[in-house]
């Protein structure tokens, strides 16, 4: 273990996933995080409150569509797992199917420009994705990047924040404090409007995070 051997500055790692327009490979940094990958003013830290599943996860308060609460976590606590091995946004059928009905993504891309932002509320912030994040636009049409994944207890049910989320947000995993740090990821496209992008993709919310009672 590199951390136990004292090789690392800190016992943490950070994940930056490249966009095709970046012209470079994705990157994982051990022992620290790279300020050059951070586009927002700071890193927002969230404490892990459930460790028995072995998954880096946080309480998920809600999903918002075009700024409107979907109230998906009113009946039972929701959880969001950060999964570098998942190429989509996965989640329980009870969450994914109503979300897709609400979005009504046309395969022919006819409504792509009118699709809303969607956000995942973690604590007092919503971490938002734009249509280009959650829809893959190709010559064959538009394809959403959501998948029904019904994980059984004790790990599930859980929303899996995979590549679409991790490309938009630079993510830091700190082992000693059991915290996850999130910031808007810096990409070559959009560097001139970084402050505007940060305000767009991370917004304050008032909804309290659920507990694991």
PDB file of N, CA and C in Angstrom, residues 123-208:
ATOM      1  N   UNK A 123     -26.237  16.978  -0.333  1.00  0.00           N
ATOM      2  CA  UNK A 123     -26.143  17.993   0.700  1.00  0.00           C
ATOM      3  C   UNK A 123     -26.861  19.255   0.276  1.00  0.00           C
ATOM      4  N   UNK A 124     -26.184  20.405   0.367  1.00  0.00           N
ATOM      5  CA  UNK A 124     -26.824  21.680   0.042  1.00  0.00           C
ATOM      6  C   UNK A 124     -26.441  22.192  -1.342  1.00  0.00           C
ATOM      7  N   UNK A 125     -25.940  21.319  -2.209  1.00  0.00           N
ATOM      8  CA  UNK A 125     -25.618  21.707  -3.577  1.00  0.00           C
ATOM      9  C   UNK A 125     -26.216  20.714  -4.570  1.00  0.00           C
ATOM     10  N   UNK A 126     -26.626  21.239  -5.712  1.00  0.00           N
ATOM     11  CA  UNK A 126     -27.009  20.391  -6.839  1.00  0.00           C
ATOM     12  C   UNK A 126     -25.856  20.387  -7.837  1.00  0.00           C
ATOM     13  N   UNK A 127     -25.487  19.218  -8.277  1.00  0.00           N
ATOM     14  CA  UNK A 127     -24.415  19.044  -9.249  1.00  0.00           C
ATOM     15  C   UNK A 127     -25.093  18.703 -10.580  1.00  0.00           C
ATOM     16  N   UNK A 128     -25.035  19.647 -11.498  1.00  0.00           N
ATOM     17  CA  UNK A 128     -25.885  19.627 -12.676  1.00  0.00           C
ATOM     18  C   UNK A 128     -25.162  19.131 -13.928  1.00  0.00           C
ATOM     19  N   UNK A 129     -25.926  18.462 -14.773  1.00  0.00           N
ATOM     20  CA  UNK A 129     -25.439  18.010 -16.065  1.00  0.00           C
ATOM     21  C   UNK A 129     -26.280  18.662 -17.154  1.00  0.00           C
ATOM     22  N   UNK A 130     -25.633  19.039 -18.254  1.00  0.00           N
ATOM     23  CA  UNK A 130     -26.354  19.577 -19.396  1.00  0.00           C
ATOM     24  C   UNK A 130     -26.618  18.444 -20.395  1.00  0.00           C
ATOM     25  N   UNK A 131     -27.472  18.672 -21.394  1.00  0.00           N
ATOM     26  CA  UNK A 131     -27.801  17.595 -22.337  1.00  0.00           C
ATOM     27  C   UNK A 131     -26.586  16.921 -22.966  1.00  0.00           C
ATOM     28  N   UNK A 132     -25.556  17.677 -23.287  1.00  0.00           N
ATOM     29  CA  UNK A 132     -24.365  17.077 -23.895  1.00  0.00           C
ATOM     30  C   UNK A 132     -23.677  16.096 -22.958  1.00  0.00           C
ATOM     31  N   UNK A 133     -23.942  16.208 -21.649  1.00  0.00           N
ATOM     32  CA  UNK A 133     -23.361  15.278 -20.677  1.00  0.00           C
ATOM     33  C   UNK A 133     -24.121  13.960 -20.630  1.00  0.00           C
ATOM     34  N   UNK A 134     -25.449  14.027 -20.728  1.00  0.00           N
ATOM     35  CA  UNK A 134     -26.239  12.812 -20.519  1.00  0.00           C
ATOM     36  C   UNK A 134     -26.858  12.249 -21.799  1.00  0.00           C
ATOM     37  N   UNK A 135     -26.586  12.883 -22.938  1.00  0.00           N
ATOM     38  CA  UNK A 135     -27.052  12.382 -24.223  1.00  0.00           C
ATOM     39  C   UNK A 135     -25.858  12.263 -25.161  1.00  0.00           C
ATOM     40  N   UNK A 136     -25.693  11.101 -25.759  1.00  0.00           N
ATOM     41  CA  UNK A 136     -24.629  10.890 -26.746  1.00  0.00           C
ATOM     42  C   UNK A 136     -25.209  11.162 -28.125  1.00  0.00           C
ATOM     43  N   UNK A 137     -24.667  12.194 -28.766  1.00  0.00           N
ATOM     44  CA  UNK A 137     -25.168  12.616 -30.069  1.00  0.00           C
ATOM     45  C   UNK A 137     -24.251  12.071 -31.150  1.00  0.00           C
ATOM     46  N   UNK A 138     -24.789  11.238 -32.050  1.00  0.00           N
ATOM     47  CA  UNK A 138     -23.997  10.599 -33.101  1.00  0.00           C
ATOM     48  C   UNK A 138     -24.698  10.804 -34.452  1.00  0.00           C
ATOM     49  N   UNK A 139     -24.042  10.337 -35.514  1.00  0.00           N
ATOM     50  CA  UNK A 139     -24.646  10.418 -36.840  1.00  0.00           C
ATOM     51  C   UNK A 139     -25.887   9.540 -36.948  1.00  0.00           C
ATOM     52  N   UNK A 140     -25.997   8.566 -36.064  1.00  0.00           N
ATOM     53  CA  UNK A 140     -27.153   7.663 -36.071  1.00  0.00           C
ATOM     54  C   UNK A 140     -28.298   8.170 -35.202  1.00  0.00           C
ATOM     55  N   UNK A 141     -28.069   9.239 -34.452  1.00  0.00           N
ATOM     56  CA  UNK A 141     -29.117   9.784 -33.611  1.00  0.00           C
ATOM     57  C   UNK A 141     -28.627  10.107 -32.211  1.00  0.00           C
ATOM     58  N   UNK A 142     -29.570  10.398 -31.329  1.00  0.00           N
ATOM     59  CA  UNK A 142     -29.264  10.753 -29.945  1.00  0.00           C
ATOM     60  C   UNK A 142     -29.628   9.587 -29.028  1.00  0.00           C
ATOM     61  N   UNK A 143     -28.716   9.274 -28.127  1.00  0.00           N
ATOM     62  CA  UNK A 143     -28.899   8.133 -27.231  1.00  0.00           C
ATOM     63  C   UNK A 143     -28.622   8.574 -25.797  1.00  0.00           C
ATOM     64  N   UNK A 144     -29.623   8.396 -24.939  1.00  0.00           N
ATOM     65  CA  UNK A 144     -29.454   8.795 -23.540  1.00  0.00           C
ATOM     66  C   UNK A 144     -28.436   7.889 -22.860  1.00  0.00           C
ATOM     67  N   UNK A 145     -27.813   8.423 -21.826  1.00  0.00           N
ATOM     68  CA  UNK A 145     -26.776   7.712 -21.095  1.00  0.00           C
ATOM     69  C   UNK A 145     -27.273   7.304 -19.705  1.00  0.00           C
ATOM     70  N   UNK A 146     -28.467   6.718 -19.665  1.00  0.00           N
ATOM     71  CA  UNK A 146     -29.055   6.221 -18.423  1.00  0.00           C
ATOM     72  C   UNK A 146     -29.323   4.721 -18.566  1.00  0.00           C
ATOM     73  N   UNK A 147     -29.267   4.026 -17.466  1.00  0.00           N
ATOM     74  CA  UNK A 147     -29.497   2.582 -17.487  1.00  0.00           C
ATOM     75  C   UNK A 147     -30.139   2.156 -16.179  1.00  0.00           C
ATOM     76  N   UNK A 148     -31.167   1.322 -16.284  1.00  0.00           N
ATOM     77  CA  UNK A 148     -31.783   0.750 -15.081  1.00  0.00           C
ATOM     78  C   UNK A 148     -30.826  -0.270 -14.475  1.00  0.00           C
ATOM     79  N   UNK A 149     -30.438  -0.030 -13.230  1.00  0.00           N
ATOM     80  CA  UNK A 149     -29.580  -0.953 -12.485  1.00  0.00           C
ATOM     81  C   UNK A 149     -30.195  -1.114 -11.101  1.00  0.00           C
ATOM     82  N   UNK A 150     -30.824  -2.232 -10.868  1.00  0.00           N
ATOM     83  CA  UNK A 150     -31.467  -2.491  -9.582  1.00  0.00           C
ATOM     84  C   UNK A 150     -30.527  -3.304  -8.699  1.00  0.00           C
ATOM     85  N   UNK A 151     -29.680  -2.606  -7.963  1.00  0.00           N
ATOM     86  CA  UNK A 151     -28.768  -3.284  -7.050  1.00  0.00           C
ATOM     87  C   UNK A 151     -29.536  -3.767  -5.821  1.00  0.00           C
ATOM     88  N   UNK A 152     -29.368  -5.017  -5.437  1.00  0.00           N
ATOM     89  CA  UNK A 152     -30.069  -5.513  -4.249  1.00  0.00           C
ATOM     90  C   UNK A 152     -29.405  -5.010  -2.967  1.00  0.00           C
ATOM     91  N   UNK A 153     -30.131  -5.002  -1.857  1.00  0.00           N
ATOM     92  CA  UNK A 153     -29.520  -4.677  -0.566  1.00  0.00           C
ATOM     93  C   UNK A 153     -28.417  -5.685  -0.254  1.00  0.00           C
ATOM     94  N   UNK A 154     -27.371  -5.309   0.515  1.00  0.00           N
ATOM     95  CA  UNK A 154     -27.265  -4.043   1.244  1.00  0.00           C
ATOM     96  C   UNK A 154     -26.659  -2.900   0.427  1.00  0.00           C
ATOM     97  N   UNK A 155     -26.086  -3.198  -0.752  1.00  0.00           N
ATOM     98  CA  UNK A 155     -25.492  -2.105  -1.535  1.00  0.00           C
ATOM     99  C   UNK A 155     -26.547  -1.184  -2.126  1.00  0.00           C
ATOM    100  N   UNK A 156     -27.625  -1.760  -2.583  1.00  0.00           N
ATOM    101  CA  UNK A 156     -28.651  -0.961  -3.229  1.00  0.00           C
ATOM    102  C   UNK A 156     -29.867  -0.781  -2.341  1.00  0.00           C
ATOM    103  N   UNK A 157     -30.829  -0.035  -2.864  1.00  0.00           N
ATOM    104  CA  UNK A 157     -30.813   0.655  -4.150  1.00  0.00           C
ATOM    105  C   UNK A 157     -29.874   1.858  -4.139  1.00  0.00           C
ATOM    106  N   UNK A 158     -29.296   2.160  -5.303  1.00  0.00           N
ATOM    107  CA  UNK A 158     -28.299   3.214  -5.384  1.00  0.00           C
ATOM    108  C   UNK A 158     -28.243   3.766  -6.813  1.00  0.00           C
ATOM    109  N   UNK A 159     -28.088   5.081  -6.928  1.00  0.00           N
ATOM    110  CA  UNK A 159     -27.801   5.716  -8.211  1.00  0.00           C
ATOM    111  C   UNK A 159     -26.301   5.669  -8.428  1.00  0.00           C
ATOM    112  N   UNK A 160     -25.873   5.166  -9.576  1.00  0.00           N
ATOM    113  CA  UNK A 160     -24.454   5.060  -9.897  1.00  0.00           C
ATOM    114  C   UNK A 160     -24.060   6.228 -10.786  1.00  0.00           C
ATOM    115  N   UNK A 161     -23.258   7.114 -10.229  1.00  0.00           N
ATOM    116  CA  UNK A 161     -22.788   8.282 -10.979  1.00  0.00           C
ATOM    117  C   UNK A 161     -21.510   7.888 -11.708  1.00  0.00           C
ATOM    118  N   UNK A 162     -21.676   7.465 -12.955  1.00  0.00           N
ATOM    119  CA  UNK A 162     -20.558   6.985 -13.749  1.00  0.00           C
ATOM    120  C   UNK A 162     -19.946   8.059 -14.618  1.00  0.00           C
ATOM    121  N   UNK A 163     -19.479   7.674 -15.789  1.00  0.00           N
ATOM    122  CA  UNK A 163     -18.690   8.566 -16.633  1.00  0.00           C
ATOM    123  C   UNK A 163     -19.368   9.894 -16.977  1.00  0.00           C
ATOM    124  N   UNK A 164     -20.670   9.944 -17.300  1.00  0.00           N
ATOM    125  CA  UNK A 164     -21.268  11.252 -17.619  1.00  0.00           C
ATOM    126  C   UNK A 164     -21.106  12.268 -16.487  1.00  0.00           C
ATOM    127  N   UNK A 165     -21.219  11.796 -15.257  1.00  0.00           N
ATOM    128  CA  UNK A 165     -21.051  12.679 -14.094  1.00  0.00           C
ATOM    129  C   UNK A 165     -19.571  12.981 -13.849  1.00  0.00           C
ATOM    130  N   UNK A 166     -18.733  11.966 -13.922  1.00  0.00           N
ATOM    131  CA  UNK A 166     -17.316  12.129 -13.590  1.00  0.00           C
ATOM    132  C   UNK A 166     -16.543  12.916 -14.636  1.00  0.00           C
ATOM    133  N   UNK A 167     -17.050  12.985 -15.862  1.00  0.00           N
ATOM    134  CA  UNK A 167     -16.422  13.872 -16.845  1.00  0.00           C
ATOM    135  C   UNK A 167     -16.706  15.328 -16.519  1.00  0.00           C
ATOM    136  N   UNK A 168     -17.876  15.591 -15.990  1.00  0.00           N
ATOM    137  CA  UNK A 168     -18.244  16.979 -15.671  1.00  0.00           C
ATOM    138  C   UNK A 168     -17.634  17.441 -14.354  1.00  0.00           C
ATOM    139  N   UNK A 169     -17.465  16.511 -13.392  1.00  0.00           N
ATOM    140  CA  UNK A 169     -16.992  16.891 -12.065  1.00  0.00           C
ATOM    141  C   UNK A 169     -15.707  16.153 -11.701  1.00  0.00           C
ATOM    142  N   UNK A 170     -14.666  16.939 -11.433  1.00  0.00           N
ATOM    143  CA  UNK A 170     -13.406  16.396 -10.935  1.00  0.00           C
ATOM    144  C   UNK A 170     -13.667  15.894  -9.517  1.00  0.00           C
ATOM    145  N   UNK A 171     -13.319  14.641  -9.254  1.00  0.00           N
ATOM    146  CA  UNK A 171     -13.732  13.977  -8.020  1.00  0.00           C
ATOM    147  C   UNK A 171     -12.524  13.494  -7.236  1.00  0.00           C
ATOM    148  N   UNK A 172     -12.493  13.844  -5.954  1.00  0.00           N
ATOM    149  CA  UNK A 172     -11.380  13.502  -5.065  1.00  0.00           C
ATOM    150  C   UNK A 172     -11.904  12.562  -3.978  1.00  0.00           C
ATOM    151  N   UNK A 173     -11.174  11.488  -3.739  1.00  0.00           N
ATOM    152  CA  UNK A 173     -11.555  10.500  -2.726  1.00  0.00           C
ATOM    153  C   UNK A 173     -10.496  10.526  -1.623  1.00  0.00           C
ATOM    154  N   UNK A 174     -10.880  10.976  -0.430  1.00  0.00           N
ATOM    155  CA  UNK A 174      -9.947  11.108   0.688  1.00  0.00           C
ATOM    156  C   UNK A 174     -10.220  10.023   1.720  1.00  0.00           C
ATOM    157  N   UNK A 175      -9.287   9.105   1.879  1.00  0.00           N
ATOM    158  CA  UNK A 175      -9.509   7.942   2.739  1.00  0.00           C
ATOM    159  C   UNK A 175      -9.479   8.264   4.234  1.00  0.00           C
ATOM    160  N   UNK A 176      -8.517   9.048   4.761  1.00  0.00           N
ATOM    161  CA  UNK A 176      -8.485   9.283   6.217  1.00  0.00           C
ATOM    162  C   UNK A 176      -9.743   9.953   6.756  1.00  0.00           C
ATOM    163  N   UNK A 177     -10.299  10.900   5.991  1.00  0.00           N
ATOM    164  CA  UNK A 177     -11.480  11.621   6.461  1.00  0.00           C
ATOM    165  C   UNK A 177     -12.779  11.016   5.940  1.00  0.00           C
ATOM    166  N   UNK A 178     -12.671  10.044   5.035  1.00  0.00           N
ATOM    167  CA  UNK A 178     -13.848   9.460   4.389  1.00  0.00           C
ATOM    168  C   UNK A 178     -14.732  10.549   3.801  1.00  0.00           C
ATOM    169  N   UNK A 179     -14.105  11.406   3.005  1.00  0.00           N
ATOM    170  CA  UNK A 179     -14.821  12.477   2.323  1.00  0.00           C
ATOM    171  C   UNK A 179     -14.595  12.389   0.822  1.00  0.00           C
ATOM    172  N   UNK A 180     -15.593  12.863   0.092  1.00  0.00           N
ATOM    173  CA  UNK A 180     -15.508  12.992  -1.356  1.00  0.00           C
ATOM    174  C   UNK A 180     -15.530  14.471  -1.694  1.00  0.00           C
ATOM    175  N   UNK A 181     -14.576  14.900  -2.507  1.00  0.00           N
ATOM    176  CA  UNK A 181     -14.503  16.288  -2.940  1.00  0.00           C
ATOM    177  C   UNK A 181     -14.943  16.416  -4.388  1.00  0.00           C
ATOM    178  N   UNK A 182     -15.756  17.433  -4.671  1.00  0.00           N
ATOM    179  CA  UNK A 182     -16.283  17.636  -6.017  1.00  0.00           C
ATOM    180  C   UNK A 182     -16.060  19.067  -6.472  1.00  0.00           C
ATOM    181  N   UNK A 183     -15.637  19.211  -7.724  1.00  0.00           N
ATOM    182  CA  UNK A 183     -15.521  20.521  -8.351  1.00  0.00           C
ATOM    183  C   UNK A 183     -15.823  20.359  -9.832  1.00  0.00           C
ATOM    184  N   UNK A 184     -16.145  21.455 -10.486  1.00  0.00           N
ATOM    185  CA  UNK A 184     -16.325  21.401 -11.933  1.00  0.00           C
ATOM    186  C   UNK A 184     -14.970  21.086 -12.567  1.00  0.00           C
ATOM    187  N   UNK A 185     -14.951  20.103 -13.446  1.00  0.00           N
ATOM    188  CA  UNK A 185     -13.705  19.700 -14.084  1.00  0.00           C
ATOM    189  C   UNK A 185     -13.304  20.710 -15.166  1.00  0.00           C
ATOM    190  N   UNK A 186     -12.019  20.967 -15.256  1.00  0.00           N
ATOM    191  CA  UNK A 186     -11.516  21.856 -16.304  1.00  0.00           C
ATOM    192  C   UNK A 186     -11.261  21.049 -17.572  1.00  0.00           C
ATOM    193  N   UNK A 187     -11.865  21.517 -18.662  1.00  0.00           N
ATOM    194  CA  UNK A 187     -11.647  20.934 -19.979  1.00  0.00           C
ATOM    195  C   UNK A 187     -11.223  22.041 -20.938  1.00  0.00           C
ATOM    196  N   UNK A 188     -10.611  21.657 -22.046  1.00  0.00           N
ATOM    197  CA  UNK A 188     -10.128  22.661 -22.991  1.00  0.00           C
ATOM    198  C   UNK A 188     -11.271  23.498 -23.544  1.00  0.00           C
ATOM    199  N   UNK A 189     -12.370  22.854 -23.852  1.00  0.00           N
ATOM    200  CA  UNK A 189     -13.543  23.595 -24.310  1.00  0.00           C
ATOM    201  C   UNK A 189     -14.186  24.304 -23.125  1.00  0.00           C
ATOM    202  N   UNK A 190     -14.387  25.606 -23.242  1.00  0.00           N
ATOM    203  CA  UNK A 190     -15.068  26.360 -22.198  1.00  0.00           C
ATOM    204  C   UNK A 190     -14.172  27.025 -21.175  1.00  0.00           C
ATOM    205  N   UNK A 191     -12.845  26.976 -21.349  1.00  0.00           N
ATOM    206  CA  UNK A 191     -11.965  27.589 -20.358  1.00  0.00           C
ATOM    207  C   UNK A 191     -12.178  29.093 -20.240  1.00  0.00           C
ATOM    208  N   UNK A 192     -12.574  29.733 -21.319  1.00  0.00           N
ATOM    209  CA  UNK A 192     -12.760  31.189 -21.283  1.00  0.00           C
ATOM    210  C   UNK A 192     -13.968  31.585 -20.437  1.00  0.00           C
ATOM    211  N   UNK A 193     -14.898  30.641 -20.210  1.00  0.00           N
ATOM    212  CA  UNK A 193     -16.104  30.953 -19.423  1.00  0.00           C
ATOM    213  C   UNK A 193     -16.161  30.117 -18.149  1.00  0.00           C
ATOM    214  N   UNK A 194     -15.017  29.862 -17.527  1.00  0.00           N
ATOM    215  CA  UNK A 194     -14.989  28.943 -16.397  1.00  0.00           C
ATOM    216  C   UNK A 194     -15.864  29.393 -15.230  1.00  0.00           C
ATOM    217  N   UNK A 195     -15.823  30.665 -14.887  1.00  0.00           N
ATOM    218  CA  UNK A 195     -16.623  31.123 -13.743  1.00  0.00           C
ATOM    219  C   UNK A 195     -18.112  30.955 -14.028  1.00  0.00           C
ATOM    220  N   UNK A 196     -18.531  31.265 -15.254  1.00  0.00           N
ATOM    221  CA  UNK A 196     -19.935  31.078 -15.613  1.00  0.00           C
ATOM    222  C   UNK A 196     -20.309  29.595 -15.585  1.00  0.00           C
ATOM    223  N   UNK A 197     -19.404  28.745 -16.056  1.00  0.00           N
ATOM    224  CA  UNK A 197     -19.662  27.310 -16.053  1.00  0.00           C
ATOM    225  C   UNK A 197     -19.798  26.776 -14.635  1.00  0.00           C
ATOM    226  N   UNK A 198     -18.933  27.245 -13.742  1.00  0.00           N
ATOM    227  CA  UNK A 198     -18.975  26.775 -12.356  1.00  0.00           C
ATOM    228  C   UNK A 198     -20.314  27.129 -11.713  1.00  0.00           C
ATOM    229  N   UNK A 199     -20.795  28.337 -11.969  1.00  0.00           N
ATOM    230  CA  UNK A 199     -22.074  28.763 -11.410  1.00  0.00           C
ATOM    231  C   UNK A 199     -23.239  27.989 -12.019  1.00  0.00           C
ATOM    232  N   UNK A 200     -23.063  27.534 -13.238  1.00  0.00           N
ATOM    233  CA  UNK A 200     -24.107  26.790 -13.942  1.00  0.00           C
ATOM    234  C   UNK A 200     -24.198  25.345 -13.481  1.00  0.00           C
ATOM    235  N   UNK A 201     -23.047  24.730 -13.251  1.00  0.00           N
ATOM    236  CA  UNK A 201     -23.025  23.297 -12.969  1.00  0.00           C
ATOM    237  C   UNK A 201     -23.102  22.956 -11.482  1.00  0.00           C
ATOM    238  N   UNK A 202     -22.790  23.899 -10.598  1.00  0.00           N
ATOM    239  CA  UNK A 202     -22.951  23.671  -9.161  1.00  0.00           C
ATOM    240  C   UNK A 202     -23.810  24.795  -8.606  1.00  0.00           C
ATOM    241  N   UNK A 203     -24.985  24.460  -8.088  1.00  0.00           N
ATOM    242  CA  UNK A 203     -25.913  25.453  -7.574  1.00  0.00           C
ATOM    243  C   UNK A 203     -26.307  25.112  -6.144  1.00  0.00           C
ATOM    244  N   UNK A 204     -26.549  26.143  -5.363  1.00  0.00           N
ATOM    245  CA  UNK A 204     -26.952  25.956  -3.976  1.00  0.00           C
ATOM    246  C   UNK A 204     -28.386  25.457  -3.891  1.00  0.00           C
ATOM    247  N   UNK A 205     -28.612  24.564  -2.929  1.00  0.00           N
ATOM    248  CA  UNK A 205     -29.945  24.058  -2.658  1.00  0.00           C
ATOM    249  C   UNK A 205     -30.198  24.153  -1.158  1.00  0.00           C
ATOM    250  N   UNK A 206     -31.442  24.078  -0.788  1.00  0.00           N
ATOM    251  CA  UNK A 206     -31.814  24.152   0.626  1.00  0.00           C
ATOM    252  C   UNK A 206     -32.223  22.802   1.192  1.00  0.00           C
ATOM    253  N   UNK A 207     -32.401  21.819   0.319  1.00  0.00           N
ATOM    254  CA  UNK A 207     -32.900  20.521   0.802  1.00  0.00           C
ATOM    255  C   UNK A 207     -31.855  19.837   1.657  1.00  0.00           C
ATOM    256  N   UNK A 208     -32.202  19.386   2.873  1.00  0.00           N
ATOM    257  CA  UNK A 208     -31.268  18.657   3.713  1.00  0.00           C
ATOM    258  C   UNK A 208     -30.985  17.266   3.179  1.00  0.00           C
TER     259      UNK A 208
END
